[in-house]
Amino acid sequence: MNLYTQPMLKEGALKDKVAVVTGGGSGLGKAMTKYFLQLGAKVVITSRNLEKLQATAKELEDETGGKVLCVACDVRNWEEVEAMKDAAVKEFGQIDILLNNAAGNFISPTERLTHSAFDSILDIVLKGTKNCTLSIGKYWIDNKIPGTVLNIVTTYAWTGSAYVVPSACAKAGVLAMTRSLAVEWAKYRIRFNAIAPGPFPTKGAWDRLLPGNLQEKFDMRKKVPLRRVGEHQELANLAAYLVSDYSAYMNGEVVTIDGGEWLQGAGEFNMLEEIPQEMWDMLEAMIKAKKSN
Ligand code: HXC
Ligand code: NAP
C-alpha cells in the first residue's frame, strides 16, 4: 500500500469549517471536496451544471456522512458569484475557505483561436478567480472573519506553454493575485496559497488536452522523473493541509506537486538521462583526456 494514496491529516482537521469549492462537481475539485468532508468540513460546490453537482453531492454525502450544498454558478458572472456567496452563508452561517479550482482549457495553435475563444478561458480562470476572491474576500473583511484562499494553478503559470496560451496567461494572473493579496490582505487575517499540480488524470482535462489517440502518443508519465502521474488523494492531502490551520504560517506560497515534471523540461542537460549507464566510463575517459590538452 502506497502511503500517498492514503488520507494524511488528523481526523477533524477541518471540523466546523465551511469551504466553497468552485468546479467541485468533477475531477480534482471533487477529490478535494471529498477529503474536506472526511475531515469534518461542510462544503459548497459550485459549477455551471447543477445536475452534475447534485449527483456528486449525493455520492459524497453517502460516502462521507458530510454535508454538501450545491449552487449553480458561472464564475464569470459577478451577480451569480454574489448569489452563490449569499446562499452559502445562508445555509451554513459562514464561509471560512475558498478553493478557486474551476477552470477552462483546451489545446489549440493560438492563431486558430477567435478573440472570444481566448476570452472564454481568461474569463473562467482569471476573471472567475477574481470574482470569487473579491466577493468572498469583501465578505470576510466586512465581517472580520479570518479566511483562507487556495488557488489551483499549473507549473506553466511561470514557464508559459505553447498551445495553451490563454490558460498560461490566466494562471499566471492567478499566481500574481495569490502573491499580491497574500501581502495586502494579511492584515485582515486572510491567507492565500496556491498549488501547481503536474499531470493528474481527470476526464475534464484529459479529454481537452489529450484528445483522440494523443494519450497513447504522448505518455504523460514519461515527462515525469518519477515516471508516474499524480494520485488524487495526494493532491487532496496537500490541499487540506493548505486550507487548514496546520498551515497557519504559510502565506503567498505556491506548492508544486508534479513529480519533478517542470524541472525535467527546464534543466539544460536533463536530456543526458538518455545516456546508458555503461557509456559513462567512456565519456568520463574522453573528458579527462581533454583536460591534459
Ligand atoms: C478552438 C475552441 C475550442 C477548440 C472551444 N473553442 N473549443 N476553439 N479549439 N478546441 C471556442 C468556441 O468555438 C467558442 O468560440 C469559444 O471557444 C467558447 O466556446 P464555448 O463552447 O461556447 O464556451 P463554453 O461553453 O463557455 O465552454 C468553455 C470551454 C469548455 C473552456 C470552451 O471547454 C469548458 O466548458 N471547459 C470547462 C472544463 C475544462 O476545460 N476542464 C479542463 C481544465 S484542465 P467563439 O468564437 O464561437 O466564441 C486544466 C489543466 C491545466 O486547466 C494544466 C494541465 C497540466
Ligand atoms: P475538470 O474536472 O474539467 O474541472 C474543471 C471544473 O471547472 C469543472 O467542474 C467545471 O464544471 C468547472 N467550471 C468550468 N467553467 C466554469 C465556469 N464558468 N463557472 C463555474 N465552474 C466552471 O478538470 P480538473 O482536471 O479537475 O481541473 C481542476 C483544476 O486543476 C483546474 O484549475 C485545472 O486548471 C487544474 N489542473 C489540473 C491538472 C490535471 O492534470 N488535471 C493539472 C494542472 C492543473 P462545469 O463544466 O459543470 O461548469
PDB file of C-alpha atoms in Angstrom, residues 7 11-12 33-41 63-64 233:
ATOM      1  CA  PRO A   7      -5.566  10.315   3.885  1.00  0.00           C
ATOM      2  CA  GLU A  11      -9.375  13.377  11.942  1.00  0.00           C
ATOM      3  CA  GLY A  12     -11.400  16.574  12.448  1.00  0.00           C
ATOM      4  CA  THR A  33     -14.231  18.150  -1.657  1.00  0.00           C
ATOM      5  CA  LYS A  34     -14.442  14.512  -0.607  1.00  0.00           C
ATOM      6  CA  TYR A  35     -11.396  14.810   1.620  1.00  0.00           C
ATOM      7  CA  PHE A  36     -12.545  18.124   3.133  1.00  0.00           C
ATOM      8  CA  LEU A  37     -15.843  16.389   4.043  1.00  0.00           C
ATOM      9  CA  GLN A  38     -13.980  13.449   5.571  1.00  0.00           C
ATOM     10  CA  LEU A  39     -12.036  15.925   7.699  1.00  0.00           C
ATOM     11  CA  GLY A  40     -15.247  17.468   9.047  1.00  0.00           C
ATOM     12  CA  ALA A  41     -15.837  20.467   6.776  1.00  0.00           C
ATOM     13  CA  GLU A  63     -19.692   8.110   1.284  1.00  0.00           C
ATOM     14  CA  THR A  64     -18.566  10.552   3.983  1.00  0.00           C
ATOM     15  CA  GLN A 233      -5.534  11.714  -2.744  1.00  0.00           C
TER      16      GLN A 233
END
